[in-house]
Amino acid sequence: MAEQKYYQKEIETMPREEMRALQSEKLVKQVKHVYENVKYYRDLMDAKGVTPDDIKSIDDIHKLPFLTKADLRDAYPYGLLGTDLKNCVRIQSTSGTTGRRVVAFYTQADVDMWEDCCARAITAVGGTNEDVCQVAYGYGLFTGGPGLNGGSHKVGCLTLPMSSGNTERQIQFMRDLHATILCCTPSYAAYIGETLKEMGLTPDDIDLKAGIFGAEPWTEEMRRDIEKSLGIKAYDIYGLTETSGPGVAFECEAQAGMHINEDHFYAEIIDPETGEVLPEGSKGELVFTSLDKEGFPLLRYRTRDICVLSRKECSCGRTLIKMSKPMGRSDDMLIIRGVNVFPSQIETVLIKEGYSPNYLIEVDRVKNNDTLDVYVELAPEQFSDTVKDLAIKEKSLAEAIKTMLGINPKVHLVAPKTITRSEGKAVRVIDKRKLHD
Ligand code: DLL
């Protein structure tokens, strides 16, 4: 097969007016679907005095109420379900405690749509049925592995469902089976690059040509490092469990912003403080409306990701609107080794384990690997313990935090009154990573 530039050309290069018409048609249907099937959202619409009849085109979208992570928490687990459970074939989820965990439901049509989005991303980096696509995102509840796996099948690549970890084996498969496309988090890509070098190999020893990296913030500098260490072109991909997973937006050959699959997800930028919709080109919080989801349709979902949208013409020929890399978040969520972490989760563990809520979380990136250090202040009566006892306590607390978050922290128990008290908002997190350019 000749090199294919688009996966669904008609949609990806659709003239703007046609796209708006398509979005309008889909929105009208999606709002009816939600109003009829999701009591939680119907109540929000009723409270705002909006009915499906008020939504005649995409221009009316601003009349709809927002949904937030707090709504997802209130409605957990079934409250936002858009169809009978018997019509759903899959769930995916984020890590975290019950309240923070997002559980999304998919019908077969939802899975198909999601995989199409990932197929567009793979095709945009030059993927065809002649490629071997190594998927080293985690498989399981996390959307990374299953999403790219499905997209890779749709494109017809030979798919290597490696999941993450076991890096030397990753490199061995990469070499033996001539992988040409690598999908994983940017930090894992960087780590694979380092390991390759440590094994005495160079980019000439592998056949990779492209990488599709996302799920966490990464800089242009990191892109250049990865490109050099693996001898590839590195492309960004964005998504979130709430909307489906990876593939909501993807980078093309221009490597300058990510095209949003706006026939499925309508994007708005709002002022995170006031909720006011901002004009194109403004920096603000990204809000998504699913346009054709069945299982877990979300209208005007506030992602908390801060970014800029642009409709500037793209050299790749796609007309899909672009988003910049996320430039931060309007909440306190951290992404550490690809895992979404809220400081309050750590606080919950400390309190449960009998420690004080005086703590400090320090995140850094050492050799492209995220580190998590948690400093916890001891009460005076706890401090009399011997050094050996402290080491045991640190280990057990680290275990408890790992059980909660799924990632290993380094715990430091420190003397009473050593963590600076705050006179205003407590500073609980020091993030030393330079994640944004
Ligand atoms: O991270 C889905 C995904 C998997 C995307 C694989 C790309 C590749 P969640 O675990 O729900 O889903 O986390 C979603 O991660 O709101 C962003 O804050 C952040 N994020 C995702 N992609 C990027 C990216 C997956 N390319 C949250 N750059 C989102 C920066 C990203 N942040």
Coordinates of C-alpha atoms and ligand atoms in Angstrom, one line a residue:
M1 CA 0.0 0.0 0.0
A2 CA 1.3 3.5 -0.9
E3 CA 2.0 5.9 2.0
Q4 CA -1.4 7.1 3.2
K5 CA -1.6 10.6 4.6
Y6 CA -5.0 10.6 6.1
Y7 CA -7.1 7.9 7.7
Q8 CA -10.5 9.6 7.0
K9 CA -9.6 12.2 4.5
E10 CA -13.1 13.5 4.0
I11 CA -13.4 14.4 7.6
E12 CA -9.8 15.4 8.3
T13 CA -9.8 17.9 5.4
M14 CA -13.5 19.0 5.5
P15 CA -14.2 22.6 4.8
R16 CA -15.0 24.6 7.9
E17 CA -18.7 25.3 7.0
E18 CA -19.4 21.6 6.4
M19 CA -17.7 20.7 9.6
R20 CA -19.9 23.2 11.5
A21 CA -23.0 21.7 9.9
L22 CA -21.9 18.3 10.8
Q23 CA -21.2 19.4 14.4
S24 CA -24.6 21.1 14.6
E25 CA -26.4 18.0 13.4
K26 CA -24.6 15.8 15.8
L27 CA -24.9 18.2 18.8
V28 CA -28.7 18.3 18.4
K29 CA -28.9 14.5 18.5
Q30 CA -26.3 14.2 21.3
V31 CA -28.2 16.7 23.6
K32 CA -31.5 14.8 23.0
H33 CA -29.7 11.5 23.8
V34 CA -28.3 12.9 27.0
Y35 CA -31.5 14.6 28.1
E36 CA -33.5 11.5 27.6
N37 CA -31.0 9.1 29.2
V38 CA -28.9 10.9 31.8
K39 CA -31.0 12.1 34.6
Y40 CA -28.0 13.8 36.3
Y41 CA -27.5 16.1 33.3
R42 CA -31.2 16.5 32.6
D43 CA -31.5 17.9 36.2
L44 CA -28.6 20.4 35.4
M45 CA -30.3 21.5 32.2
D46 CA -33.7 21.8 34.0
A47 CA -32.0 23.9 36.7
K48 CA -30.6 26.2 34.0
G49 CA -34.0 26.3 32.2
V50 CA -32.6 24.7 29.0
T51 CA -34.4 22.1 27.0
P52 CA -33.2 20.1 23.9
D53 CA -35.4 22.4 21.8
D54 CA -33.1 25.3 22.7
I55 CA -30.2 23.6 21.0
K56 CA -30.6 24.1 17.2
S57 CA -27.0 24.3 16.2
I58 CA -23.5 24.4 17.5
D59 CA -23.9 28.1 18.1
D60 CA -26.3 27.2 21.0
I61 CA -23.7 25.1 22.8
H62 CA -23.0 27.9 25.3
K63 CA -26.5 27.6 26.7
L64 CA -25.7 24.2 28.1
P65 CA -24.4 23.7 31.7
F66 CA -20.8 22.7 32.4
L67 CA -19.8 19.3 33.8
T68 CA -16.8 19.1 36.1
K69 CA -14.8 16.4 37.8
A70 CA -16.9 17.1 40.9
D71 CA -20.0 16.0 38.9
L72 CA -18.2 12.8 37.9
R73 CA -17.5 12.2 41.6
D74 CA -21.2 12.8 42.6
A75 CA -22.4 10.6 39.8
Y76 CA -19.9 7.8 40.3
P77 CA -20.2 5.1 39.1
Y78 CA -23.4 4.9 36.9
G79 CA -24.9 8.4 37.2
L80 CA -23.7 9.7 33.8
L81 CA -24.2 6.5 31.9
G82 CA -25.9 7.3 28.6
T83 CA -27.3 3.9 27.8
D84 CA -28.3 0.6 29.4
L85 CA -25.3 -1.2 30.9
K86 CA -26.2 -4.2 28.7
N87 CA -25.3 -2.1 25.7
C88 CA -21.8 -1.3 27.1
V89 CA -18.9 -3.6 26.2
R90 CA -16.0 -2.0 28.1
I91 CA -14.9 0.2 30.9
Q92 CA -11.6 2.1 31.2
S93 CA -10.5 4.1 34.2
T94 CA -8.0 6.4 35.7
S95 CA -6.0 5.5 38.8
G96 CA -7.0 6.9 42.2
T97 CA -9.3 6.5 45.0
T98 CA -13.0 6.0 44.5
G99 CA -13.9 9.6 44.6
R100 CA -11.1 10.7 42.2
R101 CA -11.3 7.7 39.9
V102 CA -13.0 8.3 36.6
V103 CA -14.8 5.3 35.2
A104 CA -15.9 5.6 31.6
F105 CA -18.3 3.2 29.8
Y106 CA -18.1 2.3 26.1
T107 CA -20.5 0.7 23.7
Q108 CA -19.0 -1.0 20.7
A109 CA -19.7 2.1 18.6
D110 CA -17.8 4.2 21.2
V111 CA -14.8 1.8 21.0
D112 CA -14.9 2.0 17.2
M113 CA -15.0 5.8 17.2
W114 CA -12.1 6.0 19.7
E115 CA -10.0 3.6 17.7
D116 CA -10.7 5.6 14.5
C117 CA -9.3 8.7 16.4
C118 CA -6.2 6.7 17.2
A119 CA -5.9 5.4 13.7
R120 CA -6.0 9.0 12.4
A121 CA -3.1 9.8 14.8
I122 CA -1.0 6.8 13.6
T123 CA -1.7 7.6 9.9
A124 CA -0.7 11.2 10.5
V125 CA 2.8 10.1 11.5
G126 CA 3.1 8.1 8.4
G127 CA 1.7 4.7 9.7
T128 CA 0.4 2.2 7.1
N129 CA -0.2 -1.5 7.0
E130 CA 3.5 -1.9 6.3
D131 CA 4.4 -0.7 9.7
V132 CA 5.1 -2.5 12.9
C133 CA 3.6 -0.6 15.8
Q134 CA 5.0 -1.3 19.3
V135 CA 2.5 -0.2 21.9
A136 CA 4.4 0.4 25.2
Y137 CA 1.7 2.4 27.0
G138 CA 0.2 0.5 29.9
Y139 CA -2.6 -1.9 29.1
G140 CA -5.5 -2.5 31.4
L141 CA -7.8 0.1 32.9
F142 CA -5.5 2.9 31.6
T143 CA -6.6 4.0 28.1
G144 CA -3.2 4.4 26.6
G145 CA -2.5 0.7 25.7
P146 CA -6.0 -0.3 24.5
G147 CA -6.5 3.0 22.5
L148 CA -3.4 2.8 20.5
N149 CA -3.7 -0.9 20.1
G150 CA -7.1 -0.5 18.6
G151 CA -5.9 2.3 16.3
S152 CA -3.0 0.3 15.2
H153 CA -5.3 -2.6 14.2
K154 CA -7.5 -0.3 12.2
V155 CA -4.5 1.1 10.2
G156 CA -3.5 -2.5 9.7
C157 CA -0.1 -2.2 11.3
L158 CA 1.4 -5.4 12.8
T159 CA 0.8 -4.6 16.5
L160 CA 3.2 -5.4 19.3
P161 CA 1.1 -5.2 22.5
M162 CA 4.1 -4.8 24.8
S163 CA 2.5 -2.7 27.6
S164 CA 5.0 -0.7 29.6
G165 CA 8.0 -2.0 31.5
N166 CA 10.7 -4.6 31.0
T167 CA 12.8 -2.2 28.9
E168 CA 15.5 -4.6 27.7
R169 CA 12.8 -6.9 26.4
Q170 CA 11.1 -3.9 24.7
I171 CA 14.3 -3.2 22.9
Q172 CA 14.8 -6.9 22.0
F173 CA 11.3 -7.1 20.4
M174 CA 11.9 -3.7 18.7
R175 CA 15.0 -5.1 17.0
D176 CA 13.9 -8.7 16.3
L177 CA 10.5 -7.7 14.9
H178 CA 11.6 -4.4 13.3
A179 CA 9.2 -2.1 15.0
T180 CA 8.8 1.2 13.1
I181 CA 6.4 3.1 15.3
L182 CA 6.7 3.4 19.1
C183 CA 3.7 4.5 21.3
C184 CA 4.4 5.2 25.0
T185 CA 4.7 8.1 27.4
P186 CA 7.4 10.6 26.5
S187 CA 9.3 9.8 29.8
Y188 CA 9.2 6.1 28.9
A189 CA 10.5 6.9 25.4
A190 CA 13.4 8.8 26.9
Y191 CA 14.1 5.9 29.2
I192 CA 14.1 3.5 26.3
G193 CA 16.5 5.8 24.5
E194 CA 18.9 5.7 27.6
T195 CA 18.6 2.0 27.9
L196 CA 19.4 1.5 24.2
K197 CA 22.6 3.5 24.8
E198 CA 23.5 1.6 28.0
M199 CA 23.1 -1.6 26.0
G200 CA 25.8 -0.4 23.7
L201 CA 23.4 0.2 20.8
T202 CA 22.7 3.2 18.6
P203 CA 19.6 4.4 16.6
D204 CA 21.1 2.6 13.7
D205 CA 20.5 -0.7 15.4
I206 CA 16.7 -0.2 15.4
D207 CA 14.2 0.5 12.7
L208 CA 11.9 3.0 14.4
K209 CA 10.9 6.0 12.4
A210 CA 8.2 7.6 14.5
G211 CA 6.9 7.8 18.0
I212 CA 3.5 8.8 19.4
F213 CA 3.9 10.1 22.9
G214 CA 1.4 11.6 25.3
A215 CA -0.5 11.3 28.5
E216 CA 1.7 13.8 30.3
P217 CA 3.3 17.1 29.7
W218 CA 6.6 17.2 27.8
T219 CA 8.7 20.0 26.3
E220 CA 10.2 20.7 22.9
E221 CA 13.6 20.1 24.5
M222 CA 12.5 16.6 25.5
R223 CA 11.2 16.1 22.0
R224 CA 14.6 16.8 20.6
D225 CA 16.3 14.5 23.1
I226 CA 14.0 11.6 22.3
E227 CA 14.3 12.2 18.6
K228 CA 18.1 12.1 18.8
S229 CA 18.3 9.1 21.1
L230 CA 16.0 6.9 19.1
G231 CA 16.6 8.4 15.6
I232 CA 12.9 9.2 15.1
K233 CA 10.4 11.9 14.7
A234 CA 8.4 12.3 17.9
Y235 CA 4.8 13.3 17.8
D236 CA 2.4 14.4 20.6
I237 CA -1.0 12.9 21.3
Y238 CA -3.6 14.1 23.8
G239 CA -6.7 12.7 25.4
L240 CA -8.4 11.9 28.6
T241 CA -10.4 9.0 30.0
E242 CA -13.5 11.1 30.3
T243 CA -13.8 11.7 26.6
S244 CA -12.5 8.2 25.5
G245 CA -8.7 8.2 25.9
P246 CA -5.8 9.1 23.6
G247 CA -6.6 10.4 20.2
V248 CA -8.9 13.3 21.1
A249 CA -6.1 15.4 19.4
F250 CA -2.9 14.4 17.6
E251 CA 0.1 15.9 15.9
C252 CA 0.7 15.8 12.2
E253 CA 3.9 16.1 10.2
A254 CA 4.1 19.8 11.0
Q255 CA 4.8 19.0 14.7
A256 CA 3.2 22.2 15.7
G257 CA 0.1 21.7 17.8
M258 CA -2.4 18.9 17.8
H259 CA -5.4 18.6 15.5
I260 CA -8.6 17.9 17.5
N261 CA -10.9 15.3 16.1
E262 CA -13.6 17.9 16.2
D263 CA -16.2 15.8 14.4
H264 CA -16.4 13.8 17.6
F265 CA -15.2 16.3 20.3
Y266 CA -16.2 20.0 20.1
A267 CA -13.7 22.2 21.9
E268 CA -14.2 25.5 23.6
I269 CA -11.8 27.7 25.7
I270 CA -13.2 29.3 28.8
D271 CA -12.0 31.5 31.6
P272 CA -11.4 29.1 34.4
E273 CA -12.5 31.7 37.0
T274 CA -15.7 33.0 35.4
G275 CA -16.7 30.2 32.9
E276 CA -16.9 32.8 30.1
V277 CA -16.2 31.5 26.6
L278 CA -13.0 33.2 25.3
P279 CA -12.4 34.2 21.7
E280 CA -10.2 32.0 19.5
G281 CA -6.5 32.4 20.3
S282 CA -7.0 33.1 24.0
K283 CA -5.3 31.0 26.6
G284 CA -7.8 29.3 29.0
E285 CA -9.4 26.1 30.1
L286 CA -10.2 23.5 27.5
V287 CA -13.8 22.3 27.5
F288 CA -15.0 19.3 25.5
T289 CA -18.4 18.2 24.3
S290 CA -18.7 14.7 22.9
L291 CA -20.8 14.8 19.8
D292 CA -21.7 11.2 19.2
K293 CA -21.0 9.1 22.2
E294 CA -23.5 6.5 23.5
G295 CA -22.1 5.0 26.7
F296 CA -20.5 8.0 28.5
P297 CA -21.5 11.2 26.7
L298 CA -20.2 14.3 28.3
L299 CA -21.5 17.8 27.4
R300 CA -19.3 20.8 28.1
Y301 CA -16.8 18.9 30.3
R302 CA -14.2 21.1 31.9
T303 CA -10.9 19.3 31.4
R304 CA -8.9 21.7 33.7
D305 CA -6.1 21.7 31.0
I306 CA -5.0 25.1 30.1
C307 CA -4.2 25.7 26.4
V308 CA -4.8 27.7 23.2
L309 CA -6.9 26.8 20.2
S310 CA -6.0 27.8 16.6
R311 CA -7.5 27.6 13.2
K312 CA -4.4 28.7 11.3
E313 CA -4.0 26.8 8.1
C314 CA -1.8 23.7 8.6
S315 CA 0.8 22.5 6.0
C316 CA -0.5 19.0 6.3
G317 CA -3.8 19.9 4.7
R318 CA -6.0 19.0 7.7
T319 CA -8.6 21.6 8.5
L320 CA -9.3 20.2 12.0
I321 CA -8.8 22.9 14.7
K322 CA -5.5 22.6 16.6
M323 CA -4.8 22.8 20.3
S324 CA -1.4 23.8 21.8
K325 CA 0.4 21.5 24.2
P326 CA -1.4 21.8 27.6
M327 CA 0.4 24.7 29.4
G328 CA -0.7 23.7 32.9
R329 CA -3.8 22.9 34.9
S330 CA -6.4 24.9 36.6
D331 CA -6.6 22.4 39.5
D332 CA -3.8 20.8 41.6
M333 CA -3.6 17.6 39.7
L334 CA 0.0 16.4 39.1
I335 CA 1.0 13.8 36.5
I336 CA 3.8 11.7 37.8
R337 CA 5.2 8.9 35.6
G338 CA 2.0 9.2 33.6
V339 CA -0.2 8.7 36.7
N340 CA -2.7 11.4 37.7
V341 CA -2.0 12.3 41.3
F342 CA -3.9 14.7 43.6
P343 CA -2.1 16.0 46.7
S344 CA -5.2 15.2 48.7
Q345 CA -4.8 11.5 48.0
I346 CA -1.4 11.6 49.7
E347 CA -2.9 13.6 52.6
T348 CA -5.6 11.0 53.0
V349 CA -3.0 8.2 53.4
L350 CA -1.0 10.3 55.9
I351 CA -4.0 10.9 58.1
K352 CA -5.1 7.3 57.9
E353 CA -1.6 6.1 58.9
G354 CA -1.6 8.4 62.0
Y355 CA 0.7 11.2 60.7
S356 CA 0.2 14.9 60.8
P357 CA -1.1 16.8 57.8
N358 CA 2.1 18.8 57.7
Y359 CA 3.8 17.5 54.6
L360 CA 5.5 18.6 51.5
I361 CA 5.5 16.8 48.1
E362 CA 8.5 17.3 45.9
V363 CA 8.4 16.2 42.3
D364 CA 11.4 16.3 40.0
R365 CA 12.6 14.8 36.8
V366 CA 16.0 13.2 36.9
K367 CA 17.3 11.7 33.7
N368 CA 13.9 12.0 32.2
N369 CA 12.4 10.0 35.0
D370 CA 9.9 11.5 37.5
T371 CA 10.8 11.3 41.1
L372 CA 8.3 11.7 44.0
D373 CA 9.6 12.7 47.5
V374 CA 7.1 13.1 50.3
Y375 CA 8.4 14.9 53.5
V376 CA 6.2 14.3 56.5
E377 CA 6.5 16.0 59.8
L378 CA 6.5 13.8 62.9
A379 CA 4.7 14.8 66.1
P380 CA 7.0 15.2 69.1
E381 CA 6.0 11.9 70.6
Q382 CA 6.8 10.1 67.4
F383 CA 10.2 11.7 67.0
S384 CA 11.7 9.9 70.0
D385 CA 12.0 6.8 67.9
T386 CA 15.4 5.3 66.9
V387 CA 16.8 5.8 63.4
K388 CA 16.1 2.2 62.7
D389 CA 12.4 2.5 63.7
L390 CA 12.1 5.6 61.5
A391 CA 13.4 3.7 58.5
I392 CA 10.8 1.0 59.0
K393 CA 8.1 3.6 59.4
E394 CA 9.2 5.4 56.2
K395 CA 9.1 2.2 54.3
S396 CA 5.6 1.3 55.5
L397 CA 4.3 4.7 54.7
A398 CA 5.8 4.6 51.3
E399 CA 4.0 1.2 50.8
A400 CA 0.7 2.7 51.8
I401 CA 1.1 5.7 49.4
K402 CA 2.1 3.3 46.7
T403 CA -1.1 1.3 47.3
M404 CA -3.1 4.5 46.9
L405 CA -1.4 6.0 43.9
G406 CA 0.2 3.1 42.1
I407 CA 3.6 4.7 42.1
N408 CA 6.5 4.5 44.5
P409 CA 7.4 7.6 46.5
K410 CA 10.4 8.2 48.7
V411 CA 9.2 9.1 52.2
H412 CA 11.2 11.2 54.5
L413 CA 10.0 11.5 58.1
V414 CA 11.3 14.9 59.4
A415 CA 11.5 16.5 62.9
P416 CA 8.6 18.3 64.4
K417 CA 8.1 21.9 63.2
T418 CA 10.6 21.6 60.3
I419 CA 8.0 22.1 57.5
T420 CA 7.4 25.8 57.0
R421 CA 3.9 26.9 58.1
S422 CA 2.0 29.0 55.7
E423 CA 0.3 32.2 56.4
G424 CA -1.9 31.9 53.4
K425 CA -2.6 28.9 51.2
A426 CA -0.3 26.1 52.2
V427 CA 2.3 25.2 49.7
R428 CA 2.1 21.5 49.6
V429 CA 3.8 20.8 46.3
I430 CA 7.1 21.8 44.8
D431 CA 7.3 20.8 41.2
K432 CA 10.9 21.2 40.0
R433 CA 10.2 19.7 36.6
K434 CA 10.3 22.2 33.8
L435 CA 7.3 20.8 32.0
H436 CA 6.3 23.8 30.0
D437 CA 8.4 25.8 27.5
Ligands
DLL1 O1 -3.6 10.2 29.7 C1 -5.0 9.4 28.0 C2 -3.8 9.3 27.1 C3 -3.2 8.1 27.0 C4 -3.4 10.4 26.3 C5 -2.1 8.0 26.1 C6 -2.3 10.3 25.5 C7 -1.7 9.1 25.4 P1 -5.9 10.3 31.7 O2 -5.1 9.3 32.4 O3 -7.4 10.4 32.0 O4 -5.8 10.0 30.2 O5 -5.2 11.7 31.9 C8 -5.7 12.8 31.2 O6 -3.5 13.8 31.1 O7 -6.3 15.9 31.2 C9 -3.9 16.0 30.6 O8 -3.8 16.8 31.8 C10 -2.9 14.9 30.6 N1 -2.4 14.7 29.2 C11 -2.9 13.8 28.3 N2 -2.2 13.9 27.2 C12 -1.3 14.9 27.3 C13 -0.3 15.5 26.5 C14 -4.7 9.9 29.4 N3 0.0 15.1 25.2 C15 -4.9 14.1 31.5 N4 0.4 16.5 27.0 C16 -5.2 15.2 30.6 C17 0.2 17.0 28.2 C18 -1.5 15.4 28.6 N5 -0.7 16.5 29.1

